[in-house]
Amino acid sequence: MRIVKHTVETKATPIQIWKIWEDVENWKTWDQEIELSRLDGPFQSGTTGCTKFVGTPLFKTLLTKVEPHKLVVQEAYLFCAKVISYQSMRQVDDKTEVTFQV
C-alpha cells in the first residue's frame, strides 16, 4: 500500500474551500491531472460518480464520508484496486490547513 499526504495553509476560509470542493464538474479547472469529474447526485455521503485523469480510463467513484467544511472521503475503483482519498481542512488561527491524502 502506498500513501501520499500533503498539507498546505491558505487564507481562504473553510466555506470558500468547500464551495470549490463541492463543484465537482469544475475540479479540472484547479487540478491539471483531471480531465472530467461528475457526481450522479448531491455532494454527500453515498453519492456515486466518475472521474477521468489524464492518460487513464474513466473510473467509478463513491463519496463514502462527507462532513461539510471539514472532510471528504472518496473511493475510486480502478482495474483490480481501490484508491481512497481524504481531503480535510481545519481552521488554525486566521488560516485554514488543508490536507490531501491518497
N, C-alpha and C. Protein backbone atom coordinates (compact mmCIF):
# COMPACT_ATOMS: atom_id res chain seq x y z
N MET A 1 0.85 -1.17 0.00
CA MET A 1 0.00 0.00 0.00
C MET A 1 0.90 1.24 0.00
N ARG A 2 0.54 2.21 -0.82
CA ARG A 2 1.29 3.46 -0.90
C ARG A 2 0.40 4.59 -0.39
N ILE A 3 0.97 5.46 0.46
CA ILE A 3 0.24 6.61 0.99
C ILE A 3 1.00 7.88 0.62
N VAL A 4 0.27 8.82 0.05
CA VAL A 4 0.82 10.12 -0.29
C VAL A 4 0.00 11.15 0.48
N LYS A 5 0.68 12.04 1.20
CA LYS A 5 -0.01 13.03 2.03
C LYS A 5 0.67 14.39 1.86
N HIS A 6 -0.15 15.43 1.72
CA HIS A 6 0.38 16.79 1.55
C HIS A 6 -0.55 17.77 2.26
N THR A 7 0.03 18.71 3.00
CA THR A 7 -0.74 19.73 3.72
C THR A 7 -0.26 21.11 3.31
N VAL A 8 -1.22 22.01 3.10
CA VAL A 8 -0.91 23.40 2.79
C VAL A 8 -1.73 24.30 3.70
N GLU A 9 -1.25 25.53 3.87
CA GLU A 9 -2.00 26.55 4.61
C GLU A 9 -2.47 27.60 3.62
N THR A 10 -3.66 28.13 3.86
CA THR A 10 -4.21 29.17 3.00
C THR A 10 -4.99 30.17 3.85
N LYS A 11 -5.17 31.35 3.31
CA LYS A 11 -6.00 32.35 3.98
C LYS A 11 -7.47 32.19 3.61
N ALA A 12 -7.76 31.31 2.65
CA ALA A 12 -9.15 31.04 2.28
C ALA A 12 -9.86 30.39 3.47
N THR A 13 -11.13 30.70 3.62
CA THR A 13 -11.91 30.13 4.71
C THR A 13 -12.41 28.73 4.34
N PRO A 14 -12.77 27.92 5.33
CA PRO A 14 -13.35 26.62 5.01
C PRO A 14 -14.58 26.72 4.11
N ILE A 15 -15.38 27.75 4.28
CA ILE A 15 -16.57 27.93 3.43
C ILE A 15 -16.16 28.16 1.98
N GLN A 16 -15.13 28.98 1.75
CA GLN A 16 -14.65 29.24 0.39
C GLN A 16 -14.09 27.96 -0.24
N ILE A 17 -13.33 27.22 0.53
CA ILE A 17 -12.75 25.97 0.02
C ILE A 17 -13.84 24.96 -0.28
N TRP A 18 -14.82 24.87 0.61
CA TRP A 18 -15.90 23.91 0.43
C TRP A 18 -16.64 24.15 -0.87
N LYS A 19 -16.89 25.40 -1.22
CA LYS A 19 -17.59 25.73 -2.47
C LYS A 19 -16.84 25.17 -3.68
N ILE A 20 -15.51 25.21 -3.62
CA ILE A 20 -14.69 24.68 -4.71
C ILE A 20 -14.75 23.15 -4.71
N TRP A 21 -14.66 22.54 -3.55
CA TRP A 21 -14.70 21.07 -3.45
C TRP A 21 -16.02 20.51 -3.95
N GLU A 22 -17.14 21.14 -3.59
CA GLU A 22 -18.43 20.57 -3.97
C GLU A 22 -18.80 20.86 -5.42
N ASP A 23 -18.04 21.68 -6.10
CA ASP A 23 -18.25 21.96 -7.53
C ASP A 23 -17.45 20.94 -8.35
N VAL A 24 -17.88 19.69 -8.27
CA VAL A 24 -17.13 18.55 -8.81
C VAL A 24 -16.84 18.69 -10.30
N GLU A 25 -17.81 19.16 -11.07
CA GLU A 25 -17.61 19.26 -12.52
C GLU A 25 -16.50 20.24 -12.90
N ASN A 26 -16.13 21.13 -11.99
CA ASN A 26 -15.07 22.10 -12.29
C ASN A 26 -13.74 21.78 -11.60
N TRP A 27 -13.60 20.56 -11.04
CA TRP A 27 -12.32 20.19 -10.45
C TRP A 27 -11.19 20.32 -11.46
N LYS A 28 -11.50 20.09 -12.74
CA LYS A 28 -10.47 20.15 -13.78
C LYS A 28 -9.86 21.55 -13.92
N THR A 29 -10.54 22.58 -13.41
CA THR A 29 -10.01 23.93 -13.54
C THR A 29 -8.89 24.21 -12.54
N TRP A 30 -8.83 23.44 -11.44
CA TRP A 30 -7.76 23.67 -10.47
C TRP A 30 -6.87 22.45 -10.27
N ASP A 31 -7.22 21.31 -10.88
CA ASP A 31 -6.38 20.12 -10.83
C ASP A 31 -6.07 19.70 -12.26
N GLN A 32 -4.87 20.00 -12.72
CA GLN A 32 -4.48 19.75 -14.11
C GLN A 32 -4.45 18.28 -14.48
N GLU A 33 -4.49 17.39 -13.51
CA GLU A 33 -4.48 15.95 -13.79
C GLU A 33 -5.87 15.41 -14.11
N ILE A 34 -6.92 16.19 -13.84
CA ILE A 34 -8.30 15.73 -14.05
C ILE A 34 -8.82 16.25 -15.39
N GLU A 35 -9.33 15.32 -16.20
CA GLU A 35 -9.98 15.68 -17.47
C GLU A 35 -11.48 15.83 -17.28
N LEU A 36 -12.06 15.00 -16.42
CA LEU A 36 -13.51 15.00 -16.23
C LEU A 36 -13.83 14.48 -14.84
N SER A 37 -14.82 15.07 -14.21
CA SER A 37 -15.33 14.57 -12.92
C SER A 37 -16.79 14.98 -12.81
N ARG A 38 -17.58 14.05 -12.29
CA ARG A 38 -19.00 14.36 -12.11
C ARG A 38 -19.59 13.44 -11.03
N LEU A 39 -20.68 13.89 -10.46
CA LEU A 39 -21.43 13.10 -9.49
C LEU A 39 -22.81 12.80 -10.05
N ASP A 40 -23.39 11.71 -9.59
CA ASP A 40 -24.73 11.30 -10.01
C ASP A 40 -25.81 11.82 -9.06
N GLY A 41 -25.44 12.71 -8.16
CA GLY A 41 -26.38 13.26 -7.19
C GLY A 41 -25.71 14.34 -6.39
N PRO A 42 -26.25 14.65 -5.21
CA PRO A 42 -25.69 15.73 -4.39
C PRO A 42 -24.34 15.37 -3.78
N PHE A 43 -23.60 16.38 -3.37
CA PHE A 43 -22.28 16.21 -2.76
C PHE A 43 -22.50 15.79 -1.30
N GLN A 44 -22.74 14.49 -1.11
CA GLN A 44 -23.00 13.95 0.22
C GLN A 44 -22.59 12.48 0.26
N SER A 45 -22.44 11.95 1.45
CA SER A 45 -22.07 10.55 1.63
C SER A 45 -23.03 9.65 0.87
N GLY A 46 -22.46 8.65 0.17
CA GLY A 46 -23.25 7.69 -0.57
C GLY A 46 -23.45 8.00 -2.04
N THR A 47 -23.10 9.20 -2.46
CA THR A 47 -23.28 9.58 -3.87
C THR A 47 -22.17 8.98 -4.72
N THR A 48 -22.55 8.45 -5.87
CA THR A 48 -21.59 7.88 -6.81
C THR A 48 -21.29 8.90 -7.91
N GLY A 49 -20.25 8.62 -8.65
CA GLY A 49 -19.87 9.47 -9.76
C GLY A 49 -18.77 8.83 -10.56
N CYS A 50 -18.04 9.64 -11.29
CA CYS A 50 -16.91 9.14 -12.05
C CYS A 50 -15.87 10.25 -12.22
N THR A 51 -14.65 9.82 -12.48
CA THR A 51 -13.52 10.73 -12.68
C THR A 51 -12.64 10.15 -13.77
N LYS A 52 -12.03 11.03 -14.55
CA LYS A 52 -11.04 10.61 -15.55
C LYS A 52 -9.83 11.50 -15.40
N PHE A 53 -8.69 10.88 -15.09
CA PHE A 53 -7.43 11.59 -15.04
C PHE A 53 -6.77 11.53 -16.41
N VAL A 54 -5.85 12.43 -16.67
CA VAL A 54 -5.10 12.44 -17.92
C VAL A 54 -4.42 11.07 -18.09
N GLY A 55 -4.64 10.45 -19.23
CA GLY A 55 -3.99 9.19 -19.54
C GLY A 55 -4.59 7.96 -18.89
N THR A 56 -5.76 8.10 -18.25
CA THR A 56 -6.40 6.94 -17.62
C THR A 56 -7.81 6.77 -18.18
N PRO A 57 -8.36 5.58 -18.03
CA PRO A 57 -9.77 5.43 -18.41
C PRO A 57 -10.67 6.08 -17.36
N LEU A 58 -11.93 6.23 -17.69
CA LEU A 58 -12.93 6.72 -16.76
C LEU A 58 -13.13 5.68 -15.67
N PHE A 59 -13.20 6.10 -14.41
CA PHE A 59 -13.42 5.14 -13.34
C PHE A 59 -14.51 5.63 -12.40
N LYS A 60 -15.18 4.66 -11.76
CA LYS A 60 -16.28 4.96 -10.84
C LYS A 60 -15.75 5.45 -9.51
N THR A 61 -16.53 6.34 -8.88
CA THR A 61 -16.17 6.87 -7.57
C THR A 61 -17.37 6.81 -6.64
N LEU A 62 -17.08 6.88 -5.35
CA LEU A 62 -18.11 6.89 -4.33
C LEU A 62 -17.68 7.81 -3.20
N LEU A 63 -18.54 8.76 -2.84
CA LEU A 63 -18.28 9.60 -1.67
C LEU A 63 -18.69 8.79 -0.45
N THR A 64 -17.72 8.34 0.33
CA THR A 64 -18.04 7.49 1.47
C THR A 64 -18.28 8.28 2.75
N LYS A 65 -17.68 9.46 2.85
CA LYS A 65 -17.90 10.29 4.04
C LYS A 65 -17.76 11.76 3.65
N VAL A 66 -18.78 12.53 3.94
CA VAL A 66 -18.77 13.96 3.66
C VAL A 66 -19.22 14.69 4.92
N GLU A 67 -18.33 15.51 5.46
CA GLU A 67 -18.64 16.37 6.61
C GLU A 67 -18.41 17.81 6.15
N PRO A 68 -19.49 18.55 5.86
CA PRO A 68 -19.35 19.89 5.31
C PRO A 68 -18.34 20.76 6.06
N HIS A 69 -17.51 21.43 5.27
CA HIS A 69 -16.47 22.35 5.73
C HIS A 69 -15.37 21.66 6.53
N LYS A 70 -15.31 20.32 6.48
CA LYS A 70 -14.29 19.59 7.24
C LYS A 70 -13.60 18.48 6.46
N LEU A 71 -14.38 17.58 5.85
CA LEU A 71 -13.80 16.33 5.35
C LEU A 71 -14.58 15.74 4.18
N VAL A 72 -13.83 15.18 3.23
CA VAL A 72 -14.42 14.40 2.14
C VAL A 72 -13.55 13.15 1.97
N VAL A 73 -14.20 11.99 2.00
CA VAL A 73 -13.51 10.73 1.74
C VAL A 73 -14.16 10.14 0.50
N GLN A 74 -13.31 9.80 -0.47
CA GLN A 74 -13.80 9.31 -1.75
C GLN A 74 -13.07 8.03 -2.12
N GLU A 75 -13.82 7.04 -2.60
CA GLU A 75 -13.22 5.80 -3.09
C GLU A 75 -13.32 5.77 -4.60
N ALA A 76 -12.26 5.31 -5.23
CA ALA A 76 -12.24 5.13 -6.68
C ALA A 76 -11.86 3.69 -6.97
N TYR A 77 -12.48 3.14 -7.98
CA TYR A 77 -12.25 1.75 -8.33
C TYR A 77 -11.57 1.67 -9.68
N LEU A 78 -10.30 1.24 -9.68
CA LEU A 78 -9.51 1.11 -10.90
C LEU A 78 -9.07 -0.34 -11.06
N PHE A 79 -9.33 -0.88 -12.20
CA PHE A 79 -8.86 -2.24 -12.51
C PHE A 79 -9.10 -3.15 -11.31
N CYS A 80 -8.07 -3.64 -10.67
CA CYS A 80 -8.20 -4.53 -9.51
C CYS A 80 -7.79 -3.82 -8.22
N ALA A 81 -7.97 -2.51 -8.17
CA ALA A 81 -7.54 -1.76 -6.99
C ALA A 81 -8.62 -0.78 -6.55
N LYS A 82 -8.56 -0.44 -5.28
CA LYS A 82 -9.43 0.59 -4.72
C LYS A 82 -8.51 1.68 -4.18
N VAL A 83 -8.76 2.91 -4.60
CA VAL A 83 -7.98 4.06 -4.14
C VAL A 83 -8.88 4.90 -3.24
N ILE A 84 -8.39 5.22 -2.05
CA ILE A 84 -9.16 6.03 -1.11
C ILE A 84 -8.44 7.36 -0.93
N SER A 85 -9.16 8.45 -1.15
CA SER A 85 -8.57 9.77 -0.97
C SER A 85 -9.33 10.52 0.13
N TYR A 86 -8.55 11.27 0.90
CA TYR A 86 -9.08 12.07 2.00
C TYR A 86 -8.71 13.53 1.73
N GLN A 87 -9.69 14.39 1.83
CA GLN A 87 -9.45 15.83 1.77
C GLN A 87 -10.03 16.37 3.07
N SER A 88 -9.19 17.01 3.85
CA SER A 88 -9.68 17.55 5.12
C SER A 88 -9.16 18.97 5.31
N MET A 89 -9.84 19.70 6.15
CA MET A 89 -9.39 21.06 6.47
C MET A 89 -9.76 21.39 7.90
N ARG A 90 -8.96 22.29 8.46
CA ARG A 90 -9.25 22.78 9.80
C ARG A 90 -8.72 24.20 9.92
N GLN A 91 -9.45 24.98 10.69
CA GLN A 91 -9.08 26.38 10.92
C GLN A 91 -7.97 26.43 11.97
N VAL A 92 -6.90 27.15 11.65
CA VAL A 92 -5.79 27.34 12.59
C VAL A 92 -5.53 28.85 12.63
N ASP A 93 -5.99 29.47 13.70
CA ASP A 93 -5.92 30.94 13.83
C ASP A 93 -6.61 31.58 12.64
N ASP A 94 -5.91 32.40 11.85
CA ASP A 94 -6.53 33.10 10.72
C ASP A 94 -6.29 32.38 9.40
N LYS A 95 -5.83 31.15 9.46
CA LYS A 95 -5.56 30.36 8.24
C LYS A 95 -6.32 29.05 8.28
N THR A 96 -6.41 28.42 7.12
CA THR A 96 -7.02 27.11 7.02
C THR A 96 -5.94 26.13 6.57
N GLU A 97 -5.83 25.04 7.30
CA GLU A 97 -4.88 23.99 6.97
C GLU A 97 -5.65 22.93 6.17
N VAL A 98 -5.19 22.67 4.93
CA VAL A 98 -5.86 21.73 4.04
C VAL A 98 -4.91 20.55 3.81
N THR A 99 -5.44 19.33 4.01
CA THR A 99 -4.63 18.14 3.83
C THR A 99 -5.28 17.22 2.80
N PHE A 100 -4.45 16.74 1.87
CA PHE A 100 -4.87 15.76 0.87
C PHE A 100 -4.06 14.49 1.14
N GLN A 101 -4.75 13.38 1.21
CA GLN A 101 -4.07 12.09 1.42
C GLN A 101 -4.72 11.05 0.52
N VAL A 102 -3.88 10.26 -0.17
CA VAL A 102 -4.36 9.18 -1.03
C VAL A 102 -3.72 7.90 -0.56
